[in-house]
């Protein structure tokens, strides 16, 4: 904007408008219990969510779950790919992992003892992901690049591990890292390390959840700020 000739006094930063489009801490325990049953998980299970994942990221998360289950940790995996049309590709990966899984579009109600739930639908992320205890932000691991918007899971208090590629949401993610509302990583091995640590530490998950809530409260209302600036400029 400065290159277009605007002065500093004419440039305002309102924040991410998506903040006003998501509810804050609106995921009720009754809804979580309903989904736990629907997914075939146990109430005591630790749930990892792969949020808006891209090619290669699902396999990484599956391998992490396999590792943890070999250590007798009751961890379950909710996969929500960014593109539902990748379902057959993801199903192919799941078929090689020897873990019980359920595909939502085939039958949304999984049998008890299910380990991986593939939410291969569009537009349900916010209504499903609140079941998670922690998550991985998709499109952030090479060769994928750019990232996905982390605000929705953060608004639900879900601790996030973010890969090194979050270029499309650099300002938002950087602020989250600064306030410890999300975990920054430099490569694949560090993503694995951080996810393993979160799975094993309830206290760490609680700390991050609180930081998520505090970060959201700090944001205020970008829409209201924008509206006030417009009204002032128009002298309304």
Coordinates of N, CA and C in Angstrom, one line a residue:
X1 N 0.8 -1.2 0.0 CA 0.0 0.0 0.0 C 0.9 1.3 0.0
X2 N 2.0 1.2 0.7 CA 2.9 2.3 0.6 C 3.4 2.6 -0.8
X3 N 3.7 1.5 -1.5 CA 4.1 1.6 -2.9 C 3.1 2.3 -3.8
X4 N 1.8 2.2 -3.4 CA 0.8 2.8 -4.2 C 0.6 4.3 -3.8
X5 N 1.4 4.7 -2.8 CA 1.3 6.1 -2.4 C 0.6 6.5 -1.1
X6 N 0.1 5.5 -0.4 CA -0.5 5.7 0.9 C 0.5 6.0 2.0
X7 N 0.1 6.9 2.9 CA 1.0 7.2 4.0 C 0.7 6.2 5.1
X8 N 1.6 6.1 6.1 CA 1.4 5.2 7.2 C 0.1 5.5 8.0
X9 N -0.3 6.8 8.0 CA -1.5 7.1 8.7 C -2.8 6.6 8.0
X10 N -2.6 6.3 6.7 CA -3.8 5.8 6.0 C -3.8 4.3 5.9
X11 N -2.9 3.6 6.5 CA -2.9 2.1 6.5 C -3.2 1.6 7.9
X12 N -4.2 0.7 7.9 CA -4.6 0.1 9.2 C -4.5 -1.4 9.1
X13 N -4.1 -2.0 10.2 CA -4.1 -3.5 10.3 C -5.3 -3.9 11.2
X14 N -6.3 -4.6 10.7 CA -7.4 -4.9 11.5 C -7.4 -6.3 12.1
X15 N -6.5 -7.2 11.5 CA -6.5 -8.5 12.0 C -7.2 -9.4 11.0
X16 N -7.2 -10.7 11.3 CA -7.8 -11.7 10.4 C -9.3 -11.7 10.6
X17 N -10.1 -11.4 9.5 CA -11.5 -11.3 9.6 C -12.2 -12.6 9.9
X18 N -11.5 -13.8 9.7 CA -12.0 -15.1 10.0 C -12.3 -15.2 11.5
X19 N -11.6 -14.5 12.3 CA -11.8 -14.5 13.7 C -13.2 -14.3 14.1
X20 N -13.9 -13.4 13.4 CA -15.3 -13.1 13.7 C -16.2 -14.1 13.2
X21 N -15.8 -15.0 12.3 CA -16.7 -16.0 11.7 C -16.7 -17.3 12.4
X22 N -15.8 -17.5 13.4 CA -15.8 -18.7 14.2 C -16.3 -18.5 15.6
X23 N -17.0 -19.4 16.2 CA -17.4 -19.4 17.6 C -16.2 -19.6 18.4
X24 N -16.2 -19.1 19.7 CA -15.1 -19.3 20.6 C -15.5 -20.3 21.7
X25 N -14.7 -21.4 21.8 CA -14.9 -22.4 22.9 C -16.4 -22.8 22.8
X26 N -16.9 -23.0 21.6 CA -18.3 -23.4 21.5 C -18.6 -24.9 21.5
X27 N -17.6 -25.7 21.6 CA -17.7 -27.1 21.4 C -18.1 -27.7 22.8
X28 N -19.3 -28.1 22.9 CA -19.9 -28.6 24.2 C -19.4 -30.1 24.4
X29 N -19.3 -30.4 25.7 CA -18.8 -31.8 26.0 C -19.8 -32.8 25.6
X30 N -21.1 -32.5 25.5 CA -22.1 -33.4 25.0 C -21.9 -33.7 23.6
X31 N -21.5 -32.7 22.8 CA -21.2 -32.9 21.4 C -20.0 -33.8 21.2
X32 N -19.0 -33.5 22.1 CA -17.8 -34.4 22.0 C -18.1 -35.8 22.3
X33 N -18.9 -36.1 23.3 CA -19.2 -37.4 23.7 C -20.0 -38.1 22.5
X34 N -20.9 -37.4 21.9 CA -21.6 -37.9 20.7 C -20.7 -38.3 19.6
X35 N -19.7 -37.5 19.3 CA -18.8 -37.8 18.2 C -17.8 -38.9 18.6
X36 N -17.4 -38.9 19.8 CA -16.5 -40.0 20.3 C -17.2 -41.4 20.0
X37 N -18.5 -41.4 20.3 CA -19.3 -42.7 20.1 C -19.4 -42.9 18.6
X38 N -19.7 -41.8 17.8 CA -19.9 -41.9 16.4 C -18.6 -42.4 15.7
X39 N -17.5 -42.0 16.2 CA -16.2 -42.3 15.6 C -15.7 -43.7 16.0
X40 N -16.3 -44.3 17.0 CA -15.9 -45.6 17.5 C -14.7 -45.5 18.4
X41 N -14.5 -44.3 19.0 CA -13.4 -44.1 20.0 C -13.9 -44.4 21.4
X42 N -13.0 -44.3 22.3 CA -13.4 -44.4 23.8 C -13.3 -43.0 24.4
X43 N -14.1 -42.8 25.4 CA -14.1 -41.5 26.1 C -12.8 -41.1 26.6
X44 N -12.0 -42.2 27.0 CA -10.7 -41.9 27.6 C -9.6 -41.8 26.5
X45 N -9.9 -42.0 25.3 CA -8.9 -42.0 24.2 C -8.3 -40.6 24.0
X46 N -7.1 -40.5 23.6 CA -6.5 -39.3 23.2 C -6.6 -39.1 21.7
X47 N -7.2 -38.0 21.3 CA -7.5 -37.9 19.9 C -6.6 -36.9 19.2
X48 N -5.9 -37.3 18.2 CA -5.1 -36.5 17.3 C -5.8 -36.2 16.1
X49 N -5.9 -34.9 15.7 CA -6.6 -34.6 14.4 C -5.6 -34.1 13.4
X50 N -5.7 -34.6 12.2 CA -5.0 -34.1 11.0 C -5.9 -33.1 10.3
X51 N -5.6 -31.9 10.4 CA -6.6 -30.8 10.0 C -6.2 -30.3 8.6
X52 N -7.1 -30.4 7.7 CA -6.9 -29.9 6.3 C -5.6 -30.5 5.7
X53 N -5.4 -31.8 5.8 CA -4.2 -32.4 5.4 C -4.1 -32.5 3.9
X54 N -2.8 -32.6 3.4 CA -2.5 -32.8 2.0 C -1.7 -34.1 1.9
X55 N -1.4 -34.4 0.6 CA -0.7 -35.6 0.3 C 0.6 -35.8 1.1
X56 N 0.7 -37.0 1.7 CA 1.9 -37.4 2.5 C 1.7 -37.1 4.0
X57 N 0.9 -36.2 4.3 CA 0.8 -35.8 5.7 C -0.1 -36.9 6.5
X58 N -1.1 -37.5 5.8 CA -1.9 -38.5 6.5 C -1.0 -39.7 6.9
X59 N -0.1 -40.1 6.0 CA 0.8 -41.2 6.3 C 1.7 -41.0 7.5
X60 N 2.2 -39.7 7.6 CA 3.0 -39.4 8.7 C 2.2 -39.5 10.0
X61 N 1.0 -39.0 10.0 CA 0.2 -39.1 11.2 C -0.2 -40.5 11.6
X62 N -0.5 -41.3 10.6 CA -0.8 -42.7 10.8 C 0.4 -43.4 11.5
X63 N 1.6 -43.2 11.0 CA 2.8 -43.8 11.5 C 3.0 -43.4 13.0
X64 N 2.7 -42.1 13.3 CA 2.8 -41.6 14.7 C 1.9 -42.4 15.6
X65 N 0.6 -42.6 15.1 CA -0.4 -43.3 15.9 C 0.1 -44.7 16.1
X66 N 0.6 -45.4 15.1 CA 1.1 -46.7 15.2 C 2.2 -46.8 16.2
X67 N 3.1 -45.9 16.2 CA 4.2 -45.9 17.2 C 3.7 -45.8 18.6
X68 N 2.8 -44.9 18.8 CA 2.2 -44.6 20.2 C 1.4 -45.8 20.7
X69 N 0.7 -46.4 19.8 CA -0.1 -47.6 20.2 C 0.7 -48.8 20.5
X70 N 1.9 -48.9 19.9 CA 2.8 -49.9 20.3 C 3.4 -49.7 21.7
X71 N 3.3 -48.5 22.2 CA 3.7 -48.1 23.6 C 2.5 -48.2 24.5
X72 N 1.4 -48.8 24.0 CA 0.2 -49.0 24.8 C -0.5 -47.7 25.2
X73 N -0.4 -46.7 24.4 CA -1.1 -45.4 24.6 C -2.4 -45.5 23.7
X74 N -3.5 -45.2 24.3 CA -4.8 -45.3 23.6 C -5.0 -44.0 22.8
X75 N -4.4 -43.9 21.7 CA -4.5 -42.7 20.8 C -5.3 -43.1 19.6
X76 N -6.2 -42.2 19.2 CA -7.0 -42.4 18.0 C -6.7 -41.2 17.0
X77 N -7.1 -41.4 15.8 CA -6.7 -40.4 14.8 C -8.0 -40.0 14.0
X78 N -8.2 -38.7 13.9 CA -9.3 -38.1 13.1 C -8.6 -37.4 11.9
X79 N -8.8 -37.9 10.7 CA -8.3 -37.3 9.5 C -9.3 -36.5 8.8
X80 N -9.0 -35.2 8.5 CA -9.9 -34.3 7.7 C -9.1 -33.8 6.6
X81 N -9.0 -34.5 5.5 CA -8.2 -34.0 4.3 C -8.8 -32.7 3.8
X82 N -7.9 -31.8 3.3 CA -8.4 -30.6 2.7 C -9.3 -30.8 1.5
X83 N -9.0 -31.8 0.7 CA -9.9 -32.1 -0.4 C -10.5 -33.5 -0.3
X84 N -11.8 -33.5 -0.2 CA -12.6 -34.8 0.1 C -12.4 -35.7 -1.1
X85 N -12.1 -35.2 -2.3 CA -12.0 -36.1 -3.4 C -10.7 -36.9 -3.4
X86 N -9.8 -36.7 -2.4 CA -8.7 -37.5 -2.2 C -9.0 -38.8 -1.4
X87 N -10.2 -39.1 -1.1 CA -10.6 -40.1 -0.2 C -10.0 -41.5 -0.6
X88 N -10.0 -41.8 -1.9 CA -9.5 -43.2 -2.3 C -8.0 -43.3 -2.1
X89 N -7.3 -42.2 -2.3 CA -5.9 -42.2 -2.1 C -5.6 -42.4 -0.6
X90 N -6.3 -41.7 0.3 CA -6.1 -41.8 1.7 C -6.6 -43.2 2.2
X91 N -7.7 -43.7 1.6 CA -8.1 -45.1 2.0 C -7.0 -46.1 1.6
X92 N -6.4 -45.9 0.5 CA -5.3 -46.8 0.0 C -4.2 -46.8 1.1
X93 N -3.9 -45.6 1.6 CA -2.8 -45.5 2.6 C -3.3 -46.2 3.9
X94 N -4.5 -46.1 4.3 CA -5.1 -46.7 5.5 C -5.1 -48.2 5.4
X95 N -5.4 -48.7 4.2 CA -5.4 -50.2 4.0 C -4.1 -50.9 4.2
X96 N -3.0 -50.1 4.2 CA -1.7 -50.7 4.4 C -1.2 -50.6 5.8
X97 N -2.0 -49.9 6.6 CA -1.5 -49.6 8.0 C -1.9 -50.6 9.1
X98 N -2.8 -51.5 8.8 CA -3.3 -52.5 9.7 C -3.9 -51.9 11.0
X99 N -4.6 -50.8 10.8 CA -5.3 -50.2 11.9 C -6.8 -50.2 11.5
X100 N -7.7 -50.4 12.4 CA -9.1 -50.3 12.1 C -9.5 -48.9 11.7
X101 N -10.2 -48.7 10.6 CA -10.6 -47.3 10.2 C -12.0 -47.3 9.6
X102 N -12.6 -46.1 9.6 CA -13.9 -45.9 9.1 C -13.9 -44.7 8.2
X103 N -14.6 -44.8 7.1 CA -14.8 -43.7 6.1 C -16.2 -43.1 6.3
X104 N -16.2 -41.8 6.6 CA -17.5 -41.2 7.0 C -18.6 -41.3 5.9
X105 N -18.2 -41.1 4.6 CA -19.2 -41.1 3.5 C -19.7 -42.5 3.3
X106 N -19.1 -43.6 3.8 CA -19.6 -44.9 3.7 C -20.5 -45.3 4.8
X107 N -20.2 -44.9 6.0 CA -21.0 -45.1 7.1 C -20.5 -44.2 8.3
X108 N -21.2 -43.2 8.7 CA -20.6 -42.2 9.6 C -20.5 -42.8 11.0
X109 N -21.2 -43.9 11.3 CA -21.1 -44.6 12.6 C -20.1 -45.7 12.6
X110 N -19.0 -45.6 13.2 CA -18.0 -46.6 13.3 C -18.3 -47.6 14.4
X111 N -17.7 -48.8 14.3 CA -17.9 -49.8 15.3 C -16.9 -49.4 16.5
X112 N -17.2 -49.9 17.7 CA -16.3 -49.7 18.8 C -15.0 -50.3 18.5
X113 N -13.9 -49.7 19.0 CA -12.6 -50.1 18.8 C -11.9 -49.5 17.6
X114 N -12.6 -48.6 16.9 CA -12.1 -48.0 15.7 C -10.9 -47.1 16.1
X115 N -9.9 -47.0 15.2 CA -8.7 -46.2 15.6 C -8.5 -45.0 14.7
X116 N -8.9 -45.1 13.4 CA -8.8 -44.0 12.5 C -10.1 -43.7 11.9
X117 N -10.5 -42.4 11.9 CA -11.8 -42.0 11.3 C -11.4 -41.0 10.2
X118 N -11.8 -41.3 9.0 CA -11.6 -40.5 7.8 C -12.8 -39.6 7.5
X119 N -12.8 -38.4 7.8 CA -13.9 -37.4 7.5 C -13.7 -36.9 6.1
X120 N -14.2 -37.7 5.2 CA -14.0 -37.3 3.7 C -15.2 -36.5 3.2
X121 N -15.5 -35.5 3.9 CA -16.6 -34.6 3.6 C -16.1 -33.2 3.5
X122 N -17.0 -32.3 3.0 CA -16.6 -30.9 2.8 C -17.5 -30.0 3.7
X123 N -17.0 -29.1 4.4 CA -17.7 -28.2 5.2 C -18.0 -28.6 6.6
X124 N -17.5 -29.7 7.1 CA -17.8 -30.2 8.4 C -16.6 -30.1 9.4
X125 N -15.5 -29.5 9.0 CA -14.3 -29.4 9.8 C -14.7 -28.8 11.2
X126 N -15.3 -27.7 11.3 CA -15.6 -27.1 12.6 C -16.5 -27.9 13.5
X127 N -17.4 -28.7 12.9 CA -18.3 -29.5 13.7 C -17.7 -30.8 14.1
X128 N -16.6 -31.2 13.6 CA -16.0 -32.5 13.9 C -14.7 -32.3 14.7
X129 N -13.9 -31.3 14.3 CA -12.5 -31.3 14.9 C -12.4 -31.0 16.4
X130 N -13.5 -30.4 16.9 CA -13.5 -30.1 18.3 C -13.4 -31.3 19.3
X131 N -13.5 -32.5 18.7 CA -13.3 -33.7 19.5 C -11.8 -33.9 19.8
X132 N -10.9 -33.2 19.1 CA -9.5 -33.5 19.2 C -8.9 -32.9 20.5
X133 N -7.9 -33.6 21.0 CA -7.1 -33.1 22.1 C -5.9 -32.3 21.6
X134 N -5.4 -32.6 20.4 CA -4.4 -31.8 19.8 C -4.4 -32.1 18.3
X135 N -3.7 -31.3 17.5 CA -3.8 -31.5 16.1 C -2.5 -31.1 15.3
X136 N -2.5 -31.5 14.1 CA -1.5 -31.1 13.1 C -2.1 -30.3 12.0
X137 N -1.5 -29.1 11.7 CA -2.1 -28.2 10.7 C -1.5 -28.6 9.3
X138 N -2.5 -29.0 8.4 CA -2.1 -29.5 7.1 C -1.5 -28.5 6.1
X139 N -0.9 -29.0 5.1 CA -0.3 -28.2 4.0 C 0.9 -27.4 4.5
X140 N 1.5 -27.9 5.6 CA 2.7 -27.2 6.2 C 4.0 -28.1 6.1
X141 N 3.9 -29.3 5.6 CA 5.1 -30.1 5.5 C 5.5 -30.3 4.0
X142 N 6.8 -30.0 3.7 CA 7.2 -30.2 2.3 C 6.9 -31.6 1.8
X143 N 6.6 -31.7 0.5 CA 6.6 -30.7 -0.5 C 5.4 -29.7 -0.6
X144 N 4.5 -30.0 0.4 CA 3.3 -29.0 0.4 C 3.8 -27.7 1.0
X145 N 3.1 -26.6 0.5 CA 3.6 -25.3 0.9 C 2.4 -24.3 1.0
X146 N 2.5 -23.4 1.9 CA 1.5 -22.4 2.1 C 0.7 -22.4 3.3
X147 N 0.3 -23.7 3.8 CA -0.4 -23.8 5.0 C -1.9 -23.7 4.8
X148 N -2.6 -23.9 5.8 CA -4.1 -23.7 5.9 C -4.4 -22.8 7.1
X149 N -5.6 -22.2 7.1 CA -5.9 -21.2 8.1 C -6.1 -21.9 9.5
X150 N -5.3 -21.6 10.5 CA -5.3 -22.2 11.8 C -6.3 -21.7 12.7
X151 N -7.0 -20.7 12.4 CA -7.9 -20.0 13.3 C -9.0 -20.9 13.9
X152 N -9.6 -21.6 13.0 CA -10.8 -22.5 13.4 C -10.4 -23.4 14.5
X153 N -9.3 -24.2 14.4 CA -9.0 -25.1 15.5 C -8.5 -24.4 16.7
X154 N -7.8 -23.3 16.5 CA -7.3 -22.5 17.7 C -8.5 -21.9 18.5
X155 N -9.5 -21.5 17.8 CA -10.7 -21.0 18.4 C -11.4 -22.0 19.3
X156 N -11.2 -23.3 18.9 CA -11.8 -24.4 19.7 C -10.8 -24.9 20.8
X157 N -9.7 -24.2 21.0 CA -8.7 -24.5 22.0 C -7.9 -25.8 21.7
X158 N -7.7 -26.1 20.4 CA -7.0 -27.3 20.0 C -5.5 -26.9 19.8
X159 N -4.6 -27.5 20.6 CA -3.2 -27.2 20.5 C -2.7 -27.7 19.1
X160 N -2.0 -26.9 18.4 CA -1.6 -27.2 17.0 C 0.0 -27.3 16.9
X161 N 0.4 -28.3 16.1 CA 1.8 -28.4 15.7 C 1.7 -28.0 14.2
X162 N 2.6 -27.1 13.8 CA 2.6 -26.5 12.5 C 4.0 -26.8 11.8
X163 N 3.9 -27.4 10.6 CA 5.2 -27.6 9.9 C 5.8 -26.3 9.5
X164 N 7.0 -26.4 8.7 CA 7.8 -25.2 8.4 C 7.1 -24.3 7.3
X165 N 6.2 -24.9 6.6 CA 5.6 -24.1 5.4 C 4.2 -23.6 5.8
X166 N 4.2 -22.3 6.2 CA 2.9 -21.7 6.5 C 2.8 -20.3 5.9
X167 N 3.4 -20.2 4.7 CA 3.6 -18.8 4.1 C 2.3 -18.1 3.9
X168 N 1.2 -18.7 3.6 CA 0.0 -18.0 3.3 C -0.6 -17.4 4.6
X169 N -0.2 -17.9 5.7 CA -0.7 -17.4 7.0 C 0.4 -17.0 8.0
X170 N 1.5 -16.4 7.4 CA 2.7 -16.1 8.1 C 2.4 -15.2 9.3
X171 N 1.7 -14.1 9.1 CA 1.5 -13.2 10.2 C 0.7 -13.8 11.3
X172 N -0.4 -14.5 11.0 CA -1.2 -15.1 12.0 C -0.5 -16.2 12.7
X173 N 0.2 -17.1 12.0 CA 1.0 -18.1 12.7 C 2.1 -17.6 13.6
X174 N 2.8 -16.6 13.1 CA 3.9 -16.0 13.8 C 3.4 -15.5 15.1
X175 N 2.3 -14.8 15.1 CA 1.7 -14.3 16.4 C 1.3 -15.4 17.3
X176 N 0.7 -16.5 16.7 CA 0.4 -17.6 17.6 C 1.6 -18.3 18.2
X177 N 2.7 -18.4 17.5 CA 3.9 -18.9 18.0 C 4.4 -18.0 19.1
X178 N 4.4 -16.7 18.9 CA 4.9 -15.8 19.9 C 4.1 -15.9 21.2
X179 N 2.8 -16.2 21.1 CA 2.0 -16.3 22.4 C 1.8 -17.8 22.8
X180 N 2.6 -18.7 22.2 CA 2.6 -20.1 22.5 C 1.3 -20.7 22.4
X181 N 0.5 -20.3 21.4 CA -0.8 -20.9 21.1 C -0.7 -22.0 20.1
X182 N 0.5 -22.1 19.5 CA 0.8 -23.1 18.5 C 2.3 -23.4 18.5
X183 N 2.7 -24.6 18.0 CA 4.1 -25.0 18.1 C 4.7 -24.9 16.7
X184 N 5.7 -24.2 16.5 CA 6.5 -24.1 15.3 C 7.5 -25.2 15.2
X185 N 7.7 -25.7 14.0 CA 8.7 -26.7 13.8 C 9.5 -26.4 12.5
X186 N 10.7 -27.0 12.4 CA 11.6 -26.7 11.3 C 11.6 -27.7 10.2
X187 N 11.2 -29.0 10.6 CA 11.2 -30.0 9.6 C 10.3 -31.2 10.1
X188 N 10.3 -32.2 9.2 CA 9.5 -33.4 9.5 C 9.8 -34.1 10.8
X189 N 11.1 -34.2 11.1 CA 11.5 -34.9 12.4 C 11.0 -34.2 13.6
X190 N 11.0 -32.8 13.5 CA 10.6 -32.0 14.7 C 9.1 -32.1 14.8
X191 N 8.3 -32.2 13.7 CA 6.9 -32.4 13.8 C 6.6 -33.7 14.5
X192 N 7.3 -34.7 14.1 CA 7.1 -36.0 14.8 C 7.4 -35.9 16.3
X193 N 8.5 -35.3 16.6 CA 8.9 -35.1 18.0 C 7.9 -34.4 18.8
X194 N 7.4 -33.3 18.3 CA 6.4 -32.5 19.0 C 5.1 -33.2 19.2
X195 N 4.6 -33.9 18.2 CA 3.4 -34.6 18.3 C 3.5 -35.8 19.3
X196 N 4.6 -36.4 19.3 CA 4.8 -37.5 20.3 C 4.8 -37.0 21.7
X197 N 5.4 -35.8 21.9 CA 5.5 -35.2 23.2 C 4.1 -34.8 23.7
X198 N 3.3 -34.2 22.8 CA 2.0 -33.7 23.1 C 1.1 -34.9 23.5
X199 N 1.2 -36.0 22.7 CA 0.4 -37.2 23.0 C 0.6 -37.7 24.4
X200 N 1.8 -37.6 24.8 CA 2.2 -38.2 26.1 C 2.1 -37.3 27.3
X201 N 1.8 -36.0 27.1 CA 1.8 -35.0 28.1 C 0.4 -34.3 28.2
X202 N -0.4 -34.7 29.1 CA -1.7 -34.0 29.3 C -1.5 -32.6 29.8
X203 N -0.5 -32.4 30.7 CA -0.3 -31.1 31.2 C 0.1 -30.1 30.1
X204 N 1.0 -30.6 29.2 CA 1.4 -29.7 28.1 C 0.2 -29.4 27.2
X205 N -0.7 -30.3 26.9 CA -1.8 -30.0 26.1 C -2.7 -29.0 26.8
X206 N -2.9 -29.1 28.1 CA -3.7 -28.1 28.9 C -3.1 -26.7 28.8
X207 N -1.8 -26.6 28.9 CA -1.1 -25.3 28.8 C -1.3 -24.7 27.5
X208 N -1.2 -25.5 26.4 CA -1.4 -24.9 25.1 C -2.9 -24.6 24.8
X209 N -3.8 -25.4 25.4 CA -5.2 -25.1 25.2 C -5.5 -23.7 25.8
X210 N -5.0 -23.4 27.0 CA -5.2 -22.2 27.7 C -4.6 -21.0 26.8
X211 N -3.4 -21.3 26.2 CA -2.8 -20.2 25.4 C -3.6 -20.0 24.2
X212 N -4.3 -21.0 23.6 CA -5.2 -20.8 22.5 C -6.3 -19.9 22.8
X213 N -6.9 -20.2 24.0 CA -8.1 -19.4 24.4 C -7.7 -17.9 24.6
X214 N -6.5 -17.7 25.3 CA -6.0 -16.4 25.6 C -5.7 -15.6 24.3
X215 N -5.1 -16.3 23.3 CA -4.8 -15.7 22.0 C -6.1 -15.2 21.3
X216 N -7.1 -16.0 21.3 CA -8.4 -15.6 20.7 C -9.0 -14.4 21.4
X217 N -8.9 -14.4 22.7 CA -9.5 -13.3 23.5 C -8.8 -12.0 23.2
X218 N -7.5 -12.1 22.9 CA -6.6 -10.9 22.6 C -7.0 -10.3 21.3
X219 N -7.6 -11.1 20.4 CA -7.8 -10.6 19.0 C -8.9 -9.6 18.9
X220 N -9.8 -9.6 19.8 CA -11.0 -8.7 19.7 C -11.8 -9.0 18.5
X221 N -12.3 -7.9 17.8 CA -13.2 -8.1 16.7 C -12.6 -7.3 15.5
X222 N -11.9 -8.0 14.6 CA -11.3 -7.3 13.4 C -12.4 -6.7 12.5
X223 N -13.6 -7.3 12.5 CA -14.7 -6.8 11.7 C -15.2 -5.5 12.2
X224 N -15.4 -5.4 13.6 CA -15.8 -4.2 14.2 C -14.8 -3.1 14.0
X225 N -13.5 -3.4 14.1 CA -12.5 -2.4 13.9 C -12.5 -1.9 12.5
X226 N -12.7 -2.8 11.5 CA -12.7 -2.3 10.1 C -13.9 -1.4 9.9
X227 N -15.1 -1.8 10.5 CA -16.3 -1.0 10.3 C -16.1 0.4 10.9
X228 N -15.5 0.5 12.0 CA -15.3 1.8 12.7 C -14.4 2.7 11.8
X229 N -13.3 2.1 11.2 CA -12.4 2.9 10.4 C -13.2 3.4 9.2
X230 N -14.0 2.5 8.5 CA -14.8 2.9 7.4 C -15.8 4.0 7.7
X231 N -16.5 3.9 8.8 CA -17.4 4.9 9.2 C -16.7 6.2 9.5
X232 N -15.6 6.2 10.1 CA -14.8 7.4 10.4 C -14.4 8.1 9.1
X233 N -13.9 7.3 8.1 CA -13.5 7.9 6.9 C -14.7 8.4 6.1
X234 N -15.8 7.8 6.2 CA -17.0 8.3 5.5 C -17.8 9.3 6.3
X235 N -17.3 9.6 7.5 CA -17.9 10.5 8.4 C -19.4 10.2 8.7
X236 N -19.6 8.9 8.9 CA -21.0 8.5 9.2 C -21.3 8.6 10.7

